[in-house]
CSV table of C-alpha atoms in Angstrom, one decimal:
chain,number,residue,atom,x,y,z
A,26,UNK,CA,-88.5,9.4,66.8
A,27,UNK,CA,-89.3,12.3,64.7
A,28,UNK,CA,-91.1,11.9,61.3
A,29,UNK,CA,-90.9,14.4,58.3
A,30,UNK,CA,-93.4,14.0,55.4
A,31,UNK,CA,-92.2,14.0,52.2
A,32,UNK,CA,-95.3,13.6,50.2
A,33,UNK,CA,-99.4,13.0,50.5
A,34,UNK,CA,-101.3,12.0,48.0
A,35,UNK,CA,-105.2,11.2,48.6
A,36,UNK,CA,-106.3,7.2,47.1
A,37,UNK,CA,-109.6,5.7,47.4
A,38,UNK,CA,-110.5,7.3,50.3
A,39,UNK,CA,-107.4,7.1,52.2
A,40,UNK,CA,-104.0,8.5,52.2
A,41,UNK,CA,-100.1,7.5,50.2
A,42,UNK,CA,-97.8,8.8,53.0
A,43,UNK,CA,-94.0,9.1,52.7
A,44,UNK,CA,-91.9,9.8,55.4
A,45,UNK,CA,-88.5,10.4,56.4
A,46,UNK,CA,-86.6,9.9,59.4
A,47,UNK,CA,-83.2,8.7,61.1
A,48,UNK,CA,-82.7,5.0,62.4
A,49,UNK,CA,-80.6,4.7,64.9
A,50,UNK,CA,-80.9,1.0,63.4
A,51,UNK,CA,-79.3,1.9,60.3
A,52,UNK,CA,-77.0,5.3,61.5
A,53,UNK,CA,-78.9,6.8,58.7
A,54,UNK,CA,-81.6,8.6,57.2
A,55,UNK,CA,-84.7,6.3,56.0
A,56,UNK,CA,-87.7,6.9,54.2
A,57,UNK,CA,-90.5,4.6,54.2
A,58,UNK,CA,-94.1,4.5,52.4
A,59,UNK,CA,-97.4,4.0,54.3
A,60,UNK,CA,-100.9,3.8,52.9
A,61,UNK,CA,-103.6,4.7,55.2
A,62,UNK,CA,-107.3,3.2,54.4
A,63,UNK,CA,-110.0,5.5,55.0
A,64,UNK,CA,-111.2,3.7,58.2
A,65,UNK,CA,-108.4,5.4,60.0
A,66,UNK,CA,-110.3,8.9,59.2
A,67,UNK,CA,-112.3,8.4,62.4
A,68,UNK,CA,-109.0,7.0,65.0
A,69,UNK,CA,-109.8,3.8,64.0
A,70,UNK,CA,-106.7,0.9,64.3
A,71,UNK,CA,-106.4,-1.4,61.6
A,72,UNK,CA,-104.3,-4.4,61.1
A,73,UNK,CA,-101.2,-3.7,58.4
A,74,UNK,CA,-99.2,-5.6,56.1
A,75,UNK,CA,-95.6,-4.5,55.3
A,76,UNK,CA,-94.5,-5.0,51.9
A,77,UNK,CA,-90.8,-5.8,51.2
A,78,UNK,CA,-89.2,-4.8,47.9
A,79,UNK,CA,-86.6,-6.1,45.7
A,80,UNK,CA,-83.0,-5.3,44.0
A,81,UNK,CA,-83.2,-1.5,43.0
A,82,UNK,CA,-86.5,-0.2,44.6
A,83,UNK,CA,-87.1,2.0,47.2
A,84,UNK,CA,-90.2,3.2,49.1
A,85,UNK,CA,-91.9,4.2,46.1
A,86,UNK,CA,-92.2,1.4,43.3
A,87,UNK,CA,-94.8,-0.5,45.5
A,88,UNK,CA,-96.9,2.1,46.2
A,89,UNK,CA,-96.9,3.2,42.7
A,90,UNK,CA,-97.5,0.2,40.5
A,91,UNK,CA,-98.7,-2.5,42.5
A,92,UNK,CA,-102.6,-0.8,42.4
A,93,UNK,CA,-102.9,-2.3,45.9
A,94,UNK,CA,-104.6,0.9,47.7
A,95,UNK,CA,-108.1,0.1,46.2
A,96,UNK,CA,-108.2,-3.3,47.3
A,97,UNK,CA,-106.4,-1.8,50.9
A,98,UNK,CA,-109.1,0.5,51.3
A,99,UNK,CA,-112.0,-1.4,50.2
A,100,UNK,CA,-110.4,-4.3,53.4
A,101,UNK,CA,-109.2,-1.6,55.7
A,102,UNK,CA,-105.5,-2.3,55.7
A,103,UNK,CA,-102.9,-0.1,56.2
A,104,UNK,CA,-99.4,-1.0,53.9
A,105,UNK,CA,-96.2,0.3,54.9
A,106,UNK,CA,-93.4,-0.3,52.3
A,107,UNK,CA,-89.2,0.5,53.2
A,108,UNK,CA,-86.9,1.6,51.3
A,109,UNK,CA,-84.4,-1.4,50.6
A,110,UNK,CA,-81.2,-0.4,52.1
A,111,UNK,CA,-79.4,2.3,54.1
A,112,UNK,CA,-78.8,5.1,51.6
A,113,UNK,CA,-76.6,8.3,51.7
A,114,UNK,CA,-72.6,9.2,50.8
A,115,UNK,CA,-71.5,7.5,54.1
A,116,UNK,CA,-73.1,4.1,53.5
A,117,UNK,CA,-70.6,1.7,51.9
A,118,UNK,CA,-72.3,1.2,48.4
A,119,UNK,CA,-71.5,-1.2,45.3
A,120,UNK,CA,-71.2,-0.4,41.6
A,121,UNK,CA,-73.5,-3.8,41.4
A,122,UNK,CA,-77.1,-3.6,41.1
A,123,UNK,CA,-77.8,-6.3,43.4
A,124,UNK,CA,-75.3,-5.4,46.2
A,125,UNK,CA,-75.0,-2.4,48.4
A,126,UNK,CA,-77.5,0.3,48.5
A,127,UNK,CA,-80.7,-0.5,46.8
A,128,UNK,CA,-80.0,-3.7,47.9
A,129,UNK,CA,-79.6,-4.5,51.4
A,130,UNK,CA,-80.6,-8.1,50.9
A,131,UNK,CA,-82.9,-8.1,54.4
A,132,UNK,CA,-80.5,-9.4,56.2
A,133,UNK,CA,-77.8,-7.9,59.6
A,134,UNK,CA,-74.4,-7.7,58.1
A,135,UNK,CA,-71.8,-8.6,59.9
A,136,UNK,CA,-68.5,-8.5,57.5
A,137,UNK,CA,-66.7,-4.7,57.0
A,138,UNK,CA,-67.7,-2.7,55.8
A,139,UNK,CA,-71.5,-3.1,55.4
A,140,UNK,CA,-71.4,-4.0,59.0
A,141,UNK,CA,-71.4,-0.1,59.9
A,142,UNK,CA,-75.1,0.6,58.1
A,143,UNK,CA,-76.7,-2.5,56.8
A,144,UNK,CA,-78.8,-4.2,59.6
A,145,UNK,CA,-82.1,-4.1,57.3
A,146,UNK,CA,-83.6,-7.5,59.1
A,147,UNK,CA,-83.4,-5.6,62.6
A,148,UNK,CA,-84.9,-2.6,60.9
A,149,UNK,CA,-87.8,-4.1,59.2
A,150,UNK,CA,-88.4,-6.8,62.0
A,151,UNK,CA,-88.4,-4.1,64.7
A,152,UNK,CA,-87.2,-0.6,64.7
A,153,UNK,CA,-89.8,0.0,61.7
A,154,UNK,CA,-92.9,-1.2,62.9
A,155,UNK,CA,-92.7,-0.2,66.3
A,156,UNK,CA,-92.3,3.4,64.9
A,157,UNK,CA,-95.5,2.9,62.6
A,158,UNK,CA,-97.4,1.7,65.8
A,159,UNK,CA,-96.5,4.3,67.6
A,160,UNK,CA,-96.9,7.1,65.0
A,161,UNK,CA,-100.2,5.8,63.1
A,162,UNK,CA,-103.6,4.4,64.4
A,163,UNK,CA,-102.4,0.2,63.5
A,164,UNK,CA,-103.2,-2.3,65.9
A,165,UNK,CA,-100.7,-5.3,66.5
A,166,UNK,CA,-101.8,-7.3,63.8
A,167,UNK,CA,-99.6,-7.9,61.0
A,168,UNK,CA,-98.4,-9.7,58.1
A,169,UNK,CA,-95.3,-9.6,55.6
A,170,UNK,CA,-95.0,-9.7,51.9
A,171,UNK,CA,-92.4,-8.5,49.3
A,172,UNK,CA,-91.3,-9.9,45.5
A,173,UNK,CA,-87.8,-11.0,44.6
A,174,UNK,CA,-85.2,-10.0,47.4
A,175,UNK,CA,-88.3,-8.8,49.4
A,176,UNK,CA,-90.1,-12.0,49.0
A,177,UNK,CA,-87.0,-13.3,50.6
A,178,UNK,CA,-87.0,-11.0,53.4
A,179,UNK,CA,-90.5,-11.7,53.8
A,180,UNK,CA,-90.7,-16.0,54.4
A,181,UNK,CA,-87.3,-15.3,56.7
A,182,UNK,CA,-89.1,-13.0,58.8
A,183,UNK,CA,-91.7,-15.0,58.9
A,184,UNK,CA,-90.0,-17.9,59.6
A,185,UNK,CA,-87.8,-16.7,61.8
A,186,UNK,CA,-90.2,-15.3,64.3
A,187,UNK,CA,-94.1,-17.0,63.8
A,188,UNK,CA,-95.5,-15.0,66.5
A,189,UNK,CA,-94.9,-12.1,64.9
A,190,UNK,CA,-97.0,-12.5,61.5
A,191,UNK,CA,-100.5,-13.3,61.0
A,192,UNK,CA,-99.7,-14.7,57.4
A,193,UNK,CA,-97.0,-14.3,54.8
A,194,UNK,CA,-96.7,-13.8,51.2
A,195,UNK,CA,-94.2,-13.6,48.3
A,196,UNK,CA,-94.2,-12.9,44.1
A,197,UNK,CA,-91.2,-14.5,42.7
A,198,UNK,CA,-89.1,-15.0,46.0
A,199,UNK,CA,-85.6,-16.0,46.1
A,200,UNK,CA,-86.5,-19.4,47.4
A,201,UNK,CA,-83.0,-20.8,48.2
A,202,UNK,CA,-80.4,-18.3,48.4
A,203,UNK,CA,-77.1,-20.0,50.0
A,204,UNK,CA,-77.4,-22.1,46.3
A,205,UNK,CA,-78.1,-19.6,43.6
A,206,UNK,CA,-76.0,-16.5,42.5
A,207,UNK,CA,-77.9,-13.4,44.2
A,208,UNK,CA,-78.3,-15.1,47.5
A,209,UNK,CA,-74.6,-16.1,47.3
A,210,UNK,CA,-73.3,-13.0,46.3
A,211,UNK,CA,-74.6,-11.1,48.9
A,212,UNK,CA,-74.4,-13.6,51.6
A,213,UNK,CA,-70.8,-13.8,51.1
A,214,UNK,CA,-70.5,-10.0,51.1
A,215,UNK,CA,-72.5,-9.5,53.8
A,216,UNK,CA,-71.9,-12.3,56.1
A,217,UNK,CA,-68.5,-13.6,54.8
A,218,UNK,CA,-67.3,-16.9,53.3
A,219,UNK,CA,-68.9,-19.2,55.9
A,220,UNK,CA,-71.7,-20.3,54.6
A,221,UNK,CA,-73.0,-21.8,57.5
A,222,UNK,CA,-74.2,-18.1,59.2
A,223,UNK,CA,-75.9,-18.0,55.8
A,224,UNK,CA,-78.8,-20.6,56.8
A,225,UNK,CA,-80.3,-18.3,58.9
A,226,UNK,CA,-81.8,-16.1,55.7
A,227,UNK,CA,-82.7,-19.1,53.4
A,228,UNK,CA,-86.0,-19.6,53.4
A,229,UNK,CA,-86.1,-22.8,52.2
A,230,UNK,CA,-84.2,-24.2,55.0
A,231,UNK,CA,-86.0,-22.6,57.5
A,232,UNK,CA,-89.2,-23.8,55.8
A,233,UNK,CA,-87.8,-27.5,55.5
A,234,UNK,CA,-86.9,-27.3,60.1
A,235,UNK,CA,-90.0,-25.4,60.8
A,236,UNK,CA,-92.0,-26.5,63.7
A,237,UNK,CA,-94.3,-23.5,64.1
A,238,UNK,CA,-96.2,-22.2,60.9
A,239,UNK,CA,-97.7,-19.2,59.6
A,240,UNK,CA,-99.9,-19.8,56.2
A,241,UNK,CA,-97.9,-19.1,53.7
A,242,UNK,CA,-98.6,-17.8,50.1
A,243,UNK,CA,-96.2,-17.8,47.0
A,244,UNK,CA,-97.5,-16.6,43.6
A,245,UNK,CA,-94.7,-17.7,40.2
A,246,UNK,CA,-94.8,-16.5,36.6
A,247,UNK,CA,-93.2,-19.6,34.8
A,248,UNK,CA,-92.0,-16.9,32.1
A,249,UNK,CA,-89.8,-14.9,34.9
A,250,UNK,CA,-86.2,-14.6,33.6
A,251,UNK,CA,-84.4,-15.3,36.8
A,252,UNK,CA,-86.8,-18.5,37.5
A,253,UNK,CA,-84.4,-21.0,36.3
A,254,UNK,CA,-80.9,-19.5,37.5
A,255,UNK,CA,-81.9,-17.2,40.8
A,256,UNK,CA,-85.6,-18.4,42.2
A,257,UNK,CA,-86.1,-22.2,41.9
A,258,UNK,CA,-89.4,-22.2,44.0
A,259,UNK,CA,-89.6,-25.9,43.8
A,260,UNK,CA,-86.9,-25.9,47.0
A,261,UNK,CA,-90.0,-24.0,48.4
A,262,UNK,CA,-91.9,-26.9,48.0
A,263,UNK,CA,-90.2,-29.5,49.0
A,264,UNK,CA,-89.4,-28.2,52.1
A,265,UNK,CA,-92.8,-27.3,52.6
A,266,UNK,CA,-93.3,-31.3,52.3
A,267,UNK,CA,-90.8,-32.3,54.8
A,268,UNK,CA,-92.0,-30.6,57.5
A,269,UNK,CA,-96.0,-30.1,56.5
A,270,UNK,CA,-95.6,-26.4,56.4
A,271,UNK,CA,-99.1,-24.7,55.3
A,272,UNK,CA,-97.6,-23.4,51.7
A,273,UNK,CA,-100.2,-22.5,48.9
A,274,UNK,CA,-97.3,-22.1,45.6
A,275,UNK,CA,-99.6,-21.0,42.6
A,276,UNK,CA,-97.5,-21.4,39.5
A,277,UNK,CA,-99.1,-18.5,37.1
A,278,UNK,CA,-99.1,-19.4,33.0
A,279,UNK,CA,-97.2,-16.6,31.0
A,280,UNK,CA,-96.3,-14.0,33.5
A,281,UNK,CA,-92.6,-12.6,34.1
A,282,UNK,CA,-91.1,-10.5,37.2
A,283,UNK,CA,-92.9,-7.0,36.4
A,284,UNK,CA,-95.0,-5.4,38.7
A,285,UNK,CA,-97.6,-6.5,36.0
A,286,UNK,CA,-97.6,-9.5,37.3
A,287,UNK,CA,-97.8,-8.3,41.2
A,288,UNK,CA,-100.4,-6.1,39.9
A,289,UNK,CA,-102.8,-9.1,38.4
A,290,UNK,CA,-102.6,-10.8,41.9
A,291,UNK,CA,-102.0,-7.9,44.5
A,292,UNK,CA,-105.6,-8.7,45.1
A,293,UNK,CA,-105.3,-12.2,46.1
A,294,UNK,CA,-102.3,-11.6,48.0
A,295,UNK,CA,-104.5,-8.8,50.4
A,296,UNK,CA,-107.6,-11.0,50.2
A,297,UNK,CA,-105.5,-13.8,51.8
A,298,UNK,CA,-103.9,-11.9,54.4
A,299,UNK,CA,-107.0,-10.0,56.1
A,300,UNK,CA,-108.5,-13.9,56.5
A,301,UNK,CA,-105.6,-14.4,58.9
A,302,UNK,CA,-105.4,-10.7,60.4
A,303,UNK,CA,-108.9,-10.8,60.9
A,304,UNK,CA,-109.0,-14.0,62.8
């Protein structure tokens, strides 16, 4: 698959990539964000964590305000961050923030006509990191995090496929989508009316049937402004307690849904996952 760099910009050492380049996933061009520590100067693989954004981002608000590249270089991980959704004038596309391109919700639509373009779970489950282990020097280890919609993204994939993750994480996660009006809204656009092919991307029913775990850490400002009518991490929790799943949920005094608050614990979040890579 052919790469084409659109930027490089030298960071502690290392390297903040982007690249473009069509998935035959999507039927569309992509571009994606990687950060290469400065252990991968020499050939060296190291493990990598791919970060999954929310409703509006693309590959660059990650790699720009979270500040995670110092603490990436200092533990030798590589991040790769997607855009979040299939983009272009072809790609069906909503005048709603939270539906259609800029948000593709993580999930494989199946109703017309996102069904043409938006298969974002097969994209970032597969199609995406076999191209970065093919194209950079990462070994197979790797883990998942994201905020918001990509928080989301991040516990299904997790969920859904435990072998494939070392550890996940999430800031502010849409804990229970098939109950809450984001989740809802897109599920229904994206899936259709039956909400039962909707369980399949709701965390917090995966979470509450899970028989095989990967640690799992959630970080929630209490003064977030969707907390109360879009998050409700608490269904996190309890399903966490019905089926003894290995969830940490740290419930963080006076921060909202900025990347200030990703920011102030993007260093936790990294610390925690190169215990489990490294393992």
């Amino acid at each position: 698959m052919s790469l084409e760099i659109a930027s490089a910009s030298k960071s502690f050492g290392g390297w903040t990539k982007h690249y473009t380049h069509f998935s035959e996933v999507l039927n569309c061009d992509m571009r994606f964000a990687i950060y290469l520590p400065p252990q991968t100067a020499n050939g060296q693989k190291v493990p990598v964590v791919h970060w999954l954004s929310g409703p509006t981002c693309t590959d660059e608000n990650f790699m720009h305000k979270a500040g995670a590249q110092r603490i990436a270089a200092e533990l030798g991980i590589a991040l790769v961050a997607p855009d979040t959704s299939p983009r272009g004038d072809a790609v069906a596309n909503d005048d709603s923030y939270d539906l259609g391109q800029g948000a593709g919700f993580y999930v494989n639509a199946t109703r017309s006509p996102w069904n043409r373009h938006y298969h974002m779970y097969d994209y970032v489950l597969d199609e995406l990191p076999q191209l970065v282990e093919t194209a950079f020097p990462v070994s197979g280890s790797a883990s998942v995090m994201g905020h918001a919609m990509g928080g989301h993204g991040a516990l299904v994939l997790a969920l859904r496929n435990p072998g494939r993750f070392r550890s996940v994480s999430a800031f502010s996660p849409i804990s229970n989508p098939v109950n809450y009006p984001w989740g809802r809204n897109a599920l229904t656009a994206y899936l259709g009316e039956d909400a039962s092919a909707w369980s399949e991307f709701d965390a917090s029913l995966l979470m509450r049937k899970a028989t095989q775990f990967v640690p799992a850490l959630v970080d929630q400002g209490d003064a977030d402004a969707f907390l109360d009518e879009q998050l409700q991490p608490e269904t996190l929790e309890a399903a966490s307690k019905v089926s003894g799943y290995p969830l940490k949920l740290n419930r963080r005094d006076g921060y909202d849904h900025s990347y200030y608050f990703i920011a102030s614990f993007i260093d936790d979040h990294l610390r925690f996952h190169i215990q489990h890579l490294a393992a």
